[in-house]
Each structure stands twice: as structure tokens, then as C-alpha cells.
Coordinates of C-alpha atoms in Angstrom, one line a residue:
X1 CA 0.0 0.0 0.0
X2 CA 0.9 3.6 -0.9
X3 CA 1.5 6.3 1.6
X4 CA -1.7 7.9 0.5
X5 CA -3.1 4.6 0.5
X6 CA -2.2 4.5 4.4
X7 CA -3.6 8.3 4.2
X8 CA -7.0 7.1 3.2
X9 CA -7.5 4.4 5.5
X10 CA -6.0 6.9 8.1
X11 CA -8.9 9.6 7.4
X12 CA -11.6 7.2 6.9
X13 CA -11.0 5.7 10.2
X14 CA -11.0 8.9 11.7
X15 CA -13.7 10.4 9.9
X16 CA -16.1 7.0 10.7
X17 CA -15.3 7.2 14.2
X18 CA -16.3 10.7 14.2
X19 CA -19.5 10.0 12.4
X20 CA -20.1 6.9 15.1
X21 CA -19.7 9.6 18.5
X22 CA -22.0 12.7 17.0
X23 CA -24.4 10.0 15.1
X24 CA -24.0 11.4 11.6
X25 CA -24.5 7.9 9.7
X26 CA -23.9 9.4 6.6
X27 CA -20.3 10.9 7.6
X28 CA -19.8 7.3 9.3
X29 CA -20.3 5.7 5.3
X30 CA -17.9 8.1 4.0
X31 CA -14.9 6.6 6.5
X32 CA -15.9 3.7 5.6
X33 CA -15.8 4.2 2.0
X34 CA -12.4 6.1 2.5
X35 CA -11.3 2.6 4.3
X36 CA -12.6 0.0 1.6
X37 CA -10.8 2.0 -1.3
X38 CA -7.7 1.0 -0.4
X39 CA -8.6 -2.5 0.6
X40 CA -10.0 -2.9 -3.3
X41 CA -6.9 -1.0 -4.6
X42 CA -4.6 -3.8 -2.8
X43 CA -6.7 -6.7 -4.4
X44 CA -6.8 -4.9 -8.0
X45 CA -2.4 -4.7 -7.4
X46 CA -2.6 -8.8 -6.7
X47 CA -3.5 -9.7 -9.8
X48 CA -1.1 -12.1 -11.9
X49 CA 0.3 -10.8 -14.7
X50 CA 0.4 -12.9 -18.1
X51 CA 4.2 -11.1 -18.9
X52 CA 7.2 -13.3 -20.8
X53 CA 10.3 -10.8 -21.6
X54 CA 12.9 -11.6 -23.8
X55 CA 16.3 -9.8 -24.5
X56 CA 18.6 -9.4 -27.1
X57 CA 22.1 -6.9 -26.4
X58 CA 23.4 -6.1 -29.9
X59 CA 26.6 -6.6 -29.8
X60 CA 26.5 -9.2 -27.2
X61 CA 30.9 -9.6 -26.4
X62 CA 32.0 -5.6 -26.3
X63 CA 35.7 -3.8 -25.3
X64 CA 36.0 -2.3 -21.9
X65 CA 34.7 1.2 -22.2
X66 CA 32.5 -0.4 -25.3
X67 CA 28.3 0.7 -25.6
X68 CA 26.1 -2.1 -26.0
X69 CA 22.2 -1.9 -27.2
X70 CA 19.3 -3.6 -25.1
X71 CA 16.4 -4.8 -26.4
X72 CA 13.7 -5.4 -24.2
X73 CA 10.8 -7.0 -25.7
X74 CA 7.8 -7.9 -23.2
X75 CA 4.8 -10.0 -24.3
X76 CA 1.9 -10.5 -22.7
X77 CA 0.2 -14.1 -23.2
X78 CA -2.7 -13.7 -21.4
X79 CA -6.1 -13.2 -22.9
X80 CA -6.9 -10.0 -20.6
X81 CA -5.3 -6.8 -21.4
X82 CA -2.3 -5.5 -18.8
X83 CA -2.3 -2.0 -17.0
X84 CA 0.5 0.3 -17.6
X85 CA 3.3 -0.6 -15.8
X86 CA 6.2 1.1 -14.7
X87 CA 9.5 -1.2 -14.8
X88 CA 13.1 -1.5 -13.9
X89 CA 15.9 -3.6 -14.9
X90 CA 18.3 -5.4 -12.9
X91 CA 22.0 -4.8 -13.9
X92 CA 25.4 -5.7 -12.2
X93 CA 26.8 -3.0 -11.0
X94 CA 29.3 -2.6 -13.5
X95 CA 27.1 -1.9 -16.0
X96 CA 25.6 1.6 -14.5
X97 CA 22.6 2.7 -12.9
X98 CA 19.5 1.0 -13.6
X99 CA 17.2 2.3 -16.0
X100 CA 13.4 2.7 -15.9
X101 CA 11.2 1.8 -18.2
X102 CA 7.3 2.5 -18.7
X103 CA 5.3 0.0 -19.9
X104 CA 2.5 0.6 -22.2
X105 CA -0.7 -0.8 -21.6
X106 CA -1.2 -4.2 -24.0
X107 CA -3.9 -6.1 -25.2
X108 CA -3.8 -9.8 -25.3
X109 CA -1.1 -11.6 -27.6
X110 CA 0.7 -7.9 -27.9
X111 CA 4.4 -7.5 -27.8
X112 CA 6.0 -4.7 -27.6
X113 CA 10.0 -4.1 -27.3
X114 CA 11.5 -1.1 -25.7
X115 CA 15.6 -0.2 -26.0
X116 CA 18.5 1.2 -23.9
X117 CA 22.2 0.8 -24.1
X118 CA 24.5 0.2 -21.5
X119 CA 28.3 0.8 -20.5
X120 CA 30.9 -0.7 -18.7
X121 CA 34.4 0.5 -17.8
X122 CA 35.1 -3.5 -16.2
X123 CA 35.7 -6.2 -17.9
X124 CA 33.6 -9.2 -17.1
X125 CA 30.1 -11.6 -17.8
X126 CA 27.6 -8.7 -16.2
X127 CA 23.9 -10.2 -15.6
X128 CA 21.3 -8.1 -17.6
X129 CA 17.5 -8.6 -16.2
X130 CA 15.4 -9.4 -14.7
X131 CA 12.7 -7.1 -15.2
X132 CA 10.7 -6.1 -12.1
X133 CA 7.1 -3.9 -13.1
X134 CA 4.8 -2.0 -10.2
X135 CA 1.6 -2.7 -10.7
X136 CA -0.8 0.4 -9.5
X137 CA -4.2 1.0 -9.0
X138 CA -5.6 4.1 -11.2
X139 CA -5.8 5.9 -7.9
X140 CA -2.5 5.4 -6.6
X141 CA -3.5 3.7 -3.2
X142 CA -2.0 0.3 -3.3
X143 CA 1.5 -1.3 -5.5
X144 CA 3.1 -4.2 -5.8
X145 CA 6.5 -5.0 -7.4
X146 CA 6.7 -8.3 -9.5
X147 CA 9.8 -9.6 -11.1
X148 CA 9.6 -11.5 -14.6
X149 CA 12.2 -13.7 -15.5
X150 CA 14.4 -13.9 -18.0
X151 CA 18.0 -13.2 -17.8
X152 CA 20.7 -12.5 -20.4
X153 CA 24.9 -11.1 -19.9
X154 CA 27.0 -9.0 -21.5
X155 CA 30.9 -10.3 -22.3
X156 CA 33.0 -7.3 -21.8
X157 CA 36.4 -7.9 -22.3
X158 CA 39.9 -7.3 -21.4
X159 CA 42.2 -4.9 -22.9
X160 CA 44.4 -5.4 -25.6
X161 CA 47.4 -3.8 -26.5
X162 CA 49.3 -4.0 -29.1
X163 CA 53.2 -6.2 -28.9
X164 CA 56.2 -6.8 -30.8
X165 CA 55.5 -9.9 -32.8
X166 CA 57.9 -13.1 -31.7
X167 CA 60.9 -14.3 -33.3
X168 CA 62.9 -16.8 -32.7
X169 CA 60.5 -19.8 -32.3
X170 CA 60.5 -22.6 -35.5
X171 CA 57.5 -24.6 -36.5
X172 CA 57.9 -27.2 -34.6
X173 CA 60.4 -25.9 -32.0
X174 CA 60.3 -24.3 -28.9
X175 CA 61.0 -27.0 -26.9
X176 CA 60.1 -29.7 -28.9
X177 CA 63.4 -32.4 -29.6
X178 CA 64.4 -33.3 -32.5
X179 CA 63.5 -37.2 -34.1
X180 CA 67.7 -37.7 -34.2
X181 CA 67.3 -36.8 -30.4
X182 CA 64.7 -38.3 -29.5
X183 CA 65.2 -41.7 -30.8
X184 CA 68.8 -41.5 -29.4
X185 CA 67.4 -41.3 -26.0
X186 CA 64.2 -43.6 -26.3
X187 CA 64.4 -45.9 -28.9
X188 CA 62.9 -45.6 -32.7
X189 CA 59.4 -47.6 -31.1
X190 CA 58.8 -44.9 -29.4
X191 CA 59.1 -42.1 -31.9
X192 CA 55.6 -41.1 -32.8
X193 CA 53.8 -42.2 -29.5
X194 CA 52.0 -40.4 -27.0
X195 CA 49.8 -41.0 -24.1
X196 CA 46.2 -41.8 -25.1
X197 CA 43.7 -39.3 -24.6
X198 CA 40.0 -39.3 -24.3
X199 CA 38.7 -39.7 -27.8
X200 CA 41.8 -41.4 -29.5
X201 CA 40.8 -44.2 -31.8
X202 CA 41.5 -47.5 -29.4
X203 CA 43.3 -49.0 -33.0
X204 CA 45.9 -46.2 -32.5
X205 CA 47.4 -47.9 -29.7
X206 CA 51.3 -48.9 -29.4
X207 CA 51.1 -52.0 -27.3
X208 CA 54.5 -52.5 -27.0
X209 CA 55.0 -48.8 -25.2
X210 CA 52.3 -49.6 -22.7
X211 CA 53.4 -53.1 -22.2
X212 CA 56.9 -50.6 -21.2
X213 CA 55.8 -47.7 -19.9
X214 CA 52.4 -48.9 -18.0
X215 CA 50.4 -46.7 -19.3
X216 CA 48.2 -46.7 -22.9
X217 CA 50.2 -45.7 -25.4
X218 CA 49.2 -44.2 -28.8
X219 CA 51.1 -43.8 -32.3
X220 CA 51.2 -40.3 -33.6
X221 CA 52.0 -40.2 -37.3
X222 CA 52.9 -36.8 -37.9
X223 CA 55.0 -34.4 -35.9
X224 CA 53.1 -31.2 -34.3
X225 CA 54.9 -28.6 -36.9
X226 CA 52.9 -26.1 -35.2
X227 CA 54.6 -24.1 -32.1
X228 CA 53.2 -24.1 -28.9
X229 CA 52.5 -21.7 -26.3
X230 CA 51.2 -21.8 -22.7
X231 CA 50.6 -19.0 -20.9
X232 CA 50.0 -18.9 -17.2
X233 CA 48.3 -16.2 -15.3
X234 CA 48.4 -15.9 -11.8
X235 CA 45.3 -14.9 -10.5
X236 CA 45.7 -15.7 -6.5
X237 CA 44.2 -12.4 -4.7
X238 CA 46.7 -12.9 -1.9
X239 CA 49.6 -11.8 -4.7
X240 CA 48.4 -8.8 -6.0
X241 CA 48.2 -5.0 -5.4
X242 CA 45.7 -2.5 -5.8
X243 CA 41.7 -3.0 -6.5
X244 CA 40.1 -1.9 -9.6
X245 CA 41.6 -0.9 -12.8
X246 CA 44.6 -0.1 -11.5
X247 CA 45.2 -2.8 -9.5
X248 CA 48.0 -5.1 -10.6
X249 CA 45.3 -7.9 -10.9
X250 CA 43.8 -5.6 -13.8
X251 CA 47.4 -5.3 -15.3
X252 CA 48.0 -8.8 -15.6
X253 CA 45.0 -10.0 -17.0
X254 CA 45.6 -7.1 -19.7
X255 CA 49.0 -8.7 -20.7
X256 CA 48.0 -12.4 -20.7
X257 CA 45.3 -11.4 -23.1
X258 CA 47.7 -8.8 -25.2
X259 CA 50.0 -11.8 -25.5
X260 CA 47.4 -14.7 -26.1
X261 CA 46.1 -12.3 -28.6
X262 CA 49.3 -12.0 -30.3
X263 CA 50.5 -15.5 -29.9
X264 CA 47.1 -16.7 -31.8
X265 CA 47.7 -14.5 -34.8
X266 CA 51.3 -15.5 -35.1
X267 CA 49.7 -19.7 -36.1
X268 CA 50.6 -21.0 -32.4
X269 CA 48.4 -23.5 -30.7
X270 CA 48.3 -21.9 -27.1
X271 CA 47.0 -22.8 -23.8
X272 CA 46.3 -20.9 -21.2
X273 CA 45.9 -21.6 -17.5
X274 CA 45.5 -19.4 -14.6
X275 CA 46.7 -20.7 -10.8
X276 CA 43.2 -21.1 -9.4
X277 CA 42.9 -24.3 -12.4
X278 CA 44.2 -27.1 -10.8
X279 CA 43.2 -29.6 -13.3
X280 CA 46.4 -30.1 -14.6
X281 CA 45.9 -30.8 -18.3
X282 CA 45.0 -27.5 -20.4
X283 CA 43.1 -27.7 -23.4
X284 CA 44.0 -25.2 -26.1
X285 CA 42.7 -22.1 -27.2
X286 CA 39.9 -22.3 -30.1
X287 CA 40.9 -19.0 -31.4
X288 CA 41.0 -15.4 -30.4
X289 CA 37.3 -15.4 -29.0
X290 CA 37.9 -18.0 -27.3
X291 CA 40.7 -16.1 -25.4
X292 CA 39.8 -13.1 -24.2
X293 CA 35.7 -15.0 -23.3
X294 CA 37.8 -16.9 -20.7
X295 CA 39.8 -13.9 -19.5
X296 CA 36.7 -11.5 -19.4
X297 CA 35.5 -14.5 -16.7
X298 CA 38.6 -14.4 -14.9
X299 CA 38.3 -13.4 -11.1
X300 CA 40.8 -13.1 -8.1
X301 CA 41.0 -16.1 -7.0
X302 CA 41.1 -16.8 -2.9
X303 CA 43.4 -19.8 -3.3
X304 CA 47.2 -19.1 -1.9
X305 CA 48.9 -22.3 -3.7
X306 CA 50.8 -22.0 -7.0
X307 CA 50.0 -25.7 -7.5
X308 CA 47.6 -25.6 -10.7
X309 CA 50.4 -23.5 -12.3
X310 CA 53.2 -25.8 -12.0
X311 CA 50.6 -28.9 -12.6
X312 CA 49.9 -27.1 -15.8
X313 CA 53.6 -26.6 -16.8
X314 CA 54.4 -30.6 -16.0
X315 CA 51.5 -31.2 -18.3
X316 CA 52.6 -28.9 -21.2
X317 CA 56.5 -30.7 -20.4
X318 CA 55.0 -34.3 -20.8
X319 CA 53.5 -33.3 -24.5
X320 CA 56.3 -31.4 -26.1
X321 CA 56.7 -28.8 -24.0
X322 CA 57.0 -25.0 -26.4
X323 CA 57.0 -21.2 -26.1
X324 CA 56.4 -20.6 -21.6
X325 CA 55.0 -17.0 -20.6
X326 CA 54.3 -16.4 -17.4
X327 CA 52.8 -13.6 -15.6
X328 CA 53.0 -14.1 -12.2
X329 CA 52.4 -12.1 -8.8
X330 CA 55.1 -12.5 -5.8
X331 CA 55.9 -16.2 -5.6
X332 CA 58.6 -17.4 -3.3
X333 CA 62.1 -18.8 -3.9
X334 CA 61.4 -22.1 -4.0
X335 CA 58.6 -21.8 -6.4
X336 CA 61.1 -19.6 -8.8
X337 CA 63.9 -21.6 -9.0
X338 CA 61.4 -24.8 -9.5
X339 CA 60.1 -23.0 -12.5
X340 CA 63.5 -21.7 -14.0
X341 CA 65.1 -25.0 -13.6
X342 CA 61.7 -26.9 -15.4
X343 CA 62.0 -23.8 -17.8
X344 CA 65.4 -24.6 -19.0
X345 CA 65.0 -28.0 -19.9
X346 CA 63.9 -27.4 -23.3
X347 CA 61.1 -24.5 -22.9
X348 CA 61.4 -21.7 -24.4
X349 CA 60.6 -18.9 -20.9
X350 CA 59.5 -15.0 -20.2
X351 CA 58.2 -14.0 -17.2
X352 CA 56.4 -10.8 -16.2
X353 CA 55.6 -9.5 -12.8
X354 CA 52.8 -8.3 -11.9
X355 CA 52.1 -3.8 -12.1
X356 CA 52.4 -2.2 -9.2
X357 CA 49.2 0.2 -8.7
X358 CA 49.3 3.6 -9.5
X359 CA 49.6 6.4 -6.9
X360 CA 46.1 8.2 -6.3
X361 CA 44.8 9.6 -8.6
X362 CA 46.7 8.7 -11.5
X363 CA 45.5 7.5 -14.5
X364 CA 44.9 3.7 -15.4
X365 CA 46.6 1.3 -17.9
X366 CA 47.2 3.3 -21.4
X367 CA 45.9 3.0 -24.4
X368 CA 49.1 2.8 -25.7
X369 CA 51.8 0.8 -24.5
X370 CA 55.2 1.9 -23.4
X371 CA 58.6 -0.2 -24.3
X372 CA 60.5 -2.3 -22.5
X373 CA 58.8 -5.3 -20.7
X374 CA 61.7 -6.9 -19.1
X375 CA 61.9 -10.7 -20.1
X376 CA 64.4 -13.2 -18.2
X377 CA 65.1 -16.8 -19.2
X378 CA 63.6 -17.5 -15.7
X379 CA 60.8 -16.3 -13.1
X380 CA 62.0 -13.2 -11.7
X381 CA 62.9 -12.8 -8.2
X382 CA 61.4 -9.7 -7.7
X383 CA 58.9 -7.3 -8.8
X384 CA 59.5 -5.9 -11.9
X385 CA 58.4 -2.5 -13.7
X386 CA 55.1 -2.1 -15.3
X387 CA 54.7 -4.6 -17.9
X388 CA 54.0 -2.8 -20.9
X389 CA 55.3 -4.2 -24.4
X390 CA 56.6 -7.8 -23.7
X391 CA 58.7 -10.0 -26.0
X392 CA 57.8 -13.3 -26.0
X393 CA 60.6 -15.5 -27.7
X394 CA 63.0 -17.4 -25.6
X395 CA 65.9 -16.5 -24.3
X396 CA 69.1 -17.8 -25.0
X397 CA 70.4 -20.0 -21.7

């Protein structure tokens, strides 16, 4: 109920009452009149609305600081007609305030669609909707909020700034050994085998290597000539600086999807893994949608272990190891060295640490990048400057 809803039923009680003490009967029926309006106004604002709402955001993935169009469309599938409603969308808070819409009155089987556009300065998968209408009696006295479903997001992704392209890394190489090599230290049955992996055609397998090894064997006919990439983000909270763009969390999600980005258009097959996925094995990378969907979802993680890192860089080892980037927060010395001394066994390695914050009140990560993103055939021991422009072939050991 309205406050002038509470007003009525207020005046009427007061105004019967008076009627009852100086026996005016008909002031006595207008307080009571003054009390039932209300009471029908509430009943008339509980009736069930016959409302389906659909969304379409045009474009659906945008770039942080990026407009998006939202297309409301509400139907109403119910045979009687529905009041004019007043309405207001649900949006993350990244997205803005929440705009209000009005309703127009429709008629049974009527649609009618109704647009605004949003904004986000922070990258992300922001909820759009649901819709919640007031429904109001024609005098005002009663209201009632009800939510319709239907839900849709917005992708807004990282940055992306531009990098040197890499040199230095051969189809085929960056870490991977040679066939001369390889059969010099294994044996010619085993060139060409791998371990089996869900899907592999159960024919493929080398039964001799499993009878050897212990575990399924397959034969792999052609060499990967493609080069490989994994790219490991450390996303621990514990490990960063800073909230908000500026933060060094921000900063180092901006990198691993400047260098994914680049990585993908120079042909390699990469994978990326941030510390919080401790699966071990790391799919690749469809393509460059693919990427910078997954780092849009990206979130500080609460985890304080660098475990699903190093899990992920055995796993990249074991199948031909390639091309390592890492951008990592503080990590101690023990985790360092173990990755420097994994990273010179036949990867290729360059490591990044993560942005300090700016001071207050200085501006966020540029549009353009600066030079000079140190690289070190090794994790760093300490932080380093702002990365900025980061070359990504191997060092020499």
C-alpha cells in the first residue's frame, strides 16, 4: 500500500469514528468508504500478470569502455489486457545505474520491445534482467513490485594492447626435440607415440610402449609442426596490489590477453591456465574469442597455492613442452627456481611480474603501451616495472 493509501485508510478511520460519536450515519459511510478504497486498490495490485520478456544486447561480447544496445521485448500471453506498468531492470553493478522503463498498456497476444544501451568501464560476464514492473491501481492507493524472468549477460572484455610480434621460435620448436634426439634417448618404437587421450581411436594404440611404460600408449604419425604456447596467469588475490583498474590484478590479465592475442595470430596453438585451475591438463585455445571470453570471466581467485600452475607446466612438459610465458604475482624462492630450472629443460621462458598500482589519482593502464617489458630466461625474483610491451621469444640459456 501507498503512503496515500495509508492516508486514506487513516482519514476514513477517523472520519467514521467521528461519524459513530455525533451519530451522523452518513459521515460514518464516507470513512468507511475512504477505508474499503484502499482495501480494493490492494486486491486490483494482486492480480497475476500474463508477462514473458525476452532480451537481445546487440553486440552481445564488447571492449572495456565499449556501448552495448538492449532490447527489451515484453509479451503479454494472457487473454486479458495489462495495466501500464512502470518497470526496472536489474544490472550488475558494472554496467551503471539501472534504467526505468514504462510499460504501455497491451492487449492480449501484444508485444511490444522497448531499448536502452549500457556501458561498462570493467571487464567481465555482467547479468542483464530481470525485469521487475509496479503494478498500481488508477488511484494510486496500493502497489506491488513483480519480477519477470528472463535473464541474459553481457561479455565485456579485457584490454588489448598491441606487442612486438615473436621471433625466434621454429615450427615445430620451442622445446620440442628433434626425431635424431629423441630416438637417441628412447628408442625408434617410441618415436611417434604419445599418451592416449579421451577420444583417441582404441586402433591407434602402441602395445609394446604400454606393455613398457604402464600406461596406454598411442602412435602419432605426424609431428606437431605447429609451435606451442602456454601462458600462465596468476590470478591468486593474496599476490596482487591495488583494487580496480589499477590494481596489478587488472594489469595482468591485460597482458595475458595482449599476449594470447598476439600469440594466436602468429599460427601458435596456445594454452592458457590461470593458478586457481588445478586440473592439470590445459586444453588449447579455439581461437582469439575464445581467449579473451575466458579472461573476461577471470576473477581473483582466494586460493594461496601456485600448484595448478606448476601442474599445468608438468603437463605442457610431458606433450612437447613450447613457447612458456608467465605472468605471475610474488611467488617465493622455492617456487622460482622450481620453474626456472623446469623452464630450462627445453622451454622456451618469459616471465612478467605483476604492475604495481598507481599512486592516487593517476590514471589507469594506457591506451598505448610503453617499451621495454623486461623478459628473463627464468621467473624473476622480484617485482619488476610495469609490464607494458613484452617480447615473448625465448631466451638464450
Amino acid at each position: 500500500m501507498t503512503g496515500r493509501g495509508r492516508l486514506f485508510v487513516a482519514a476514513g478511520v477517523l472520519v467514521a469514528l467521528t461519524g459513530l460519536t455525533l451519530g451522523l450515519h452518513d459521515l460514518t459511510k464516507v470513512g468507511a468508504l475512504l477505508v474499503v478504497l484502499p482495501a480494493l486498490a490492494l486486491l486490483l495490485s494482486r492480480r497475476e500478470l500474463d508477462l514473458e520478456v525476452t532480451r537481445e544486447v546487440a553486440p552481445s561480447r564488447v571492449p572495456t569502455d565499449g556501448h552495448a544496445d538492449v532490447t527489451v521485448r515484453v509479451h503479454n500471453s494472457g487473454r486479458l489486457p495489462s495495466p501500464l506498468l512502470r518497470g526496472e531492470e536489474t544490472l550488475a553493478y558494472a554496467l551503471g545505474d539501472r534504467p526505468h522503463l514504462l510499460v504501455p498498456r497491451l492487449d492480449g497476444g501484444e508485444t511490444r520491445q522497448l531499448t536502452y544501451r549500457v556501458r561498462s568501464h570493467v571487464r567481465g560476464h555482467h547479468a542483464i534482467g530481470p525485469l521487475s514492473v509496479r503494478v498500481t491501481d488508477p488511484f494510486g492507493l496500493a502497489t506491488r513490485a513483480v519480477p519477470v524472468p528472463g535473464e541474459t549477460a553481457l561479455v565485456v572484455l579485457p584490454r588489448v594492447l598491441p606487442l612486438t610480434p615473436v621471433r625466434g621460435v621454429p615450427a615445430g620448436g620451442g622445446g620440442e626435440t628433434s626425431v635424431a634426439s629423441r630416438v637417441a634417448l628412447q628408442g625408434e618404437d617410441d618415436v611417434g607415440v604419445r599418451e592416449y587421450r579421451i577420444g583417441d581411436d582404441l586402433r591407434r594404440i602402441h602395445w609394446r610402449s604400454t606393455a613398457r611404460t604402464g600406461e596406454t600408449m598411442v602412435r602419432q604419425d605426424e609431428q606437431p609442426s605447429r609451435r606451442r604456447a602456454l601462458v600462465l596467469l596468476d590470478d591468486r588475490a593474496g599476490v596482487h596490489a591495488g583494487t580496480g583498474g589499477g590494481g596489478s590484478f587488472e594489469w595482468s590479465v591485460t597482458a595475458a590477453a595482449s599476449i594470447t592475442t598476439l600469440l594466436l595470430g602468429e599460427r601458435f596453438e596456445v594454452h592458457l591456465c590461470p593458478s586457481a585451475d588445478e586440473g592439470g591438463a590445459v586444453e588449447p585455445l579455439v581461437d582469439v574469442d575464445h581467449a579473451l571470453d575466458e579472461l573476461a570471466a577471470v576473477q581473483p581467485a582466494e586460493t594461496t597455492s601456485a600448484r595448478g600452475l606448476l601442474e599445468a607446466l608438468d603437463d605442457f612438459m610431458q606433450h612437447g613442452g613450447g613457447l612458456v610465458v608467465g605472468v605471475l604475482g610474488e611467488l617465493d624462492d622455492d617456487i622460482v627456481d622450481l620453474c626456472a630450472t623446469r623452464a630450462r629443460h627445453g622451454l622456451g621462458w618469459s616471465s612478467t611480474a605483476a604492475a604495481s598500482p598507481p599512486a592516487p589519482g593517476a590514471p589507469g593502464p594506457p591506451t598505448r603501451p610503453p617499451t621495454g617489458w623486461p623478459s628473463a630466461a627464468g621467473a624473476p625474483r622480484s617485482s619488476a616495472p610495469a609490464p607494458s610491451s613484452p617480447s615473448c621469444g625465448p631466451d638464450s640459456p
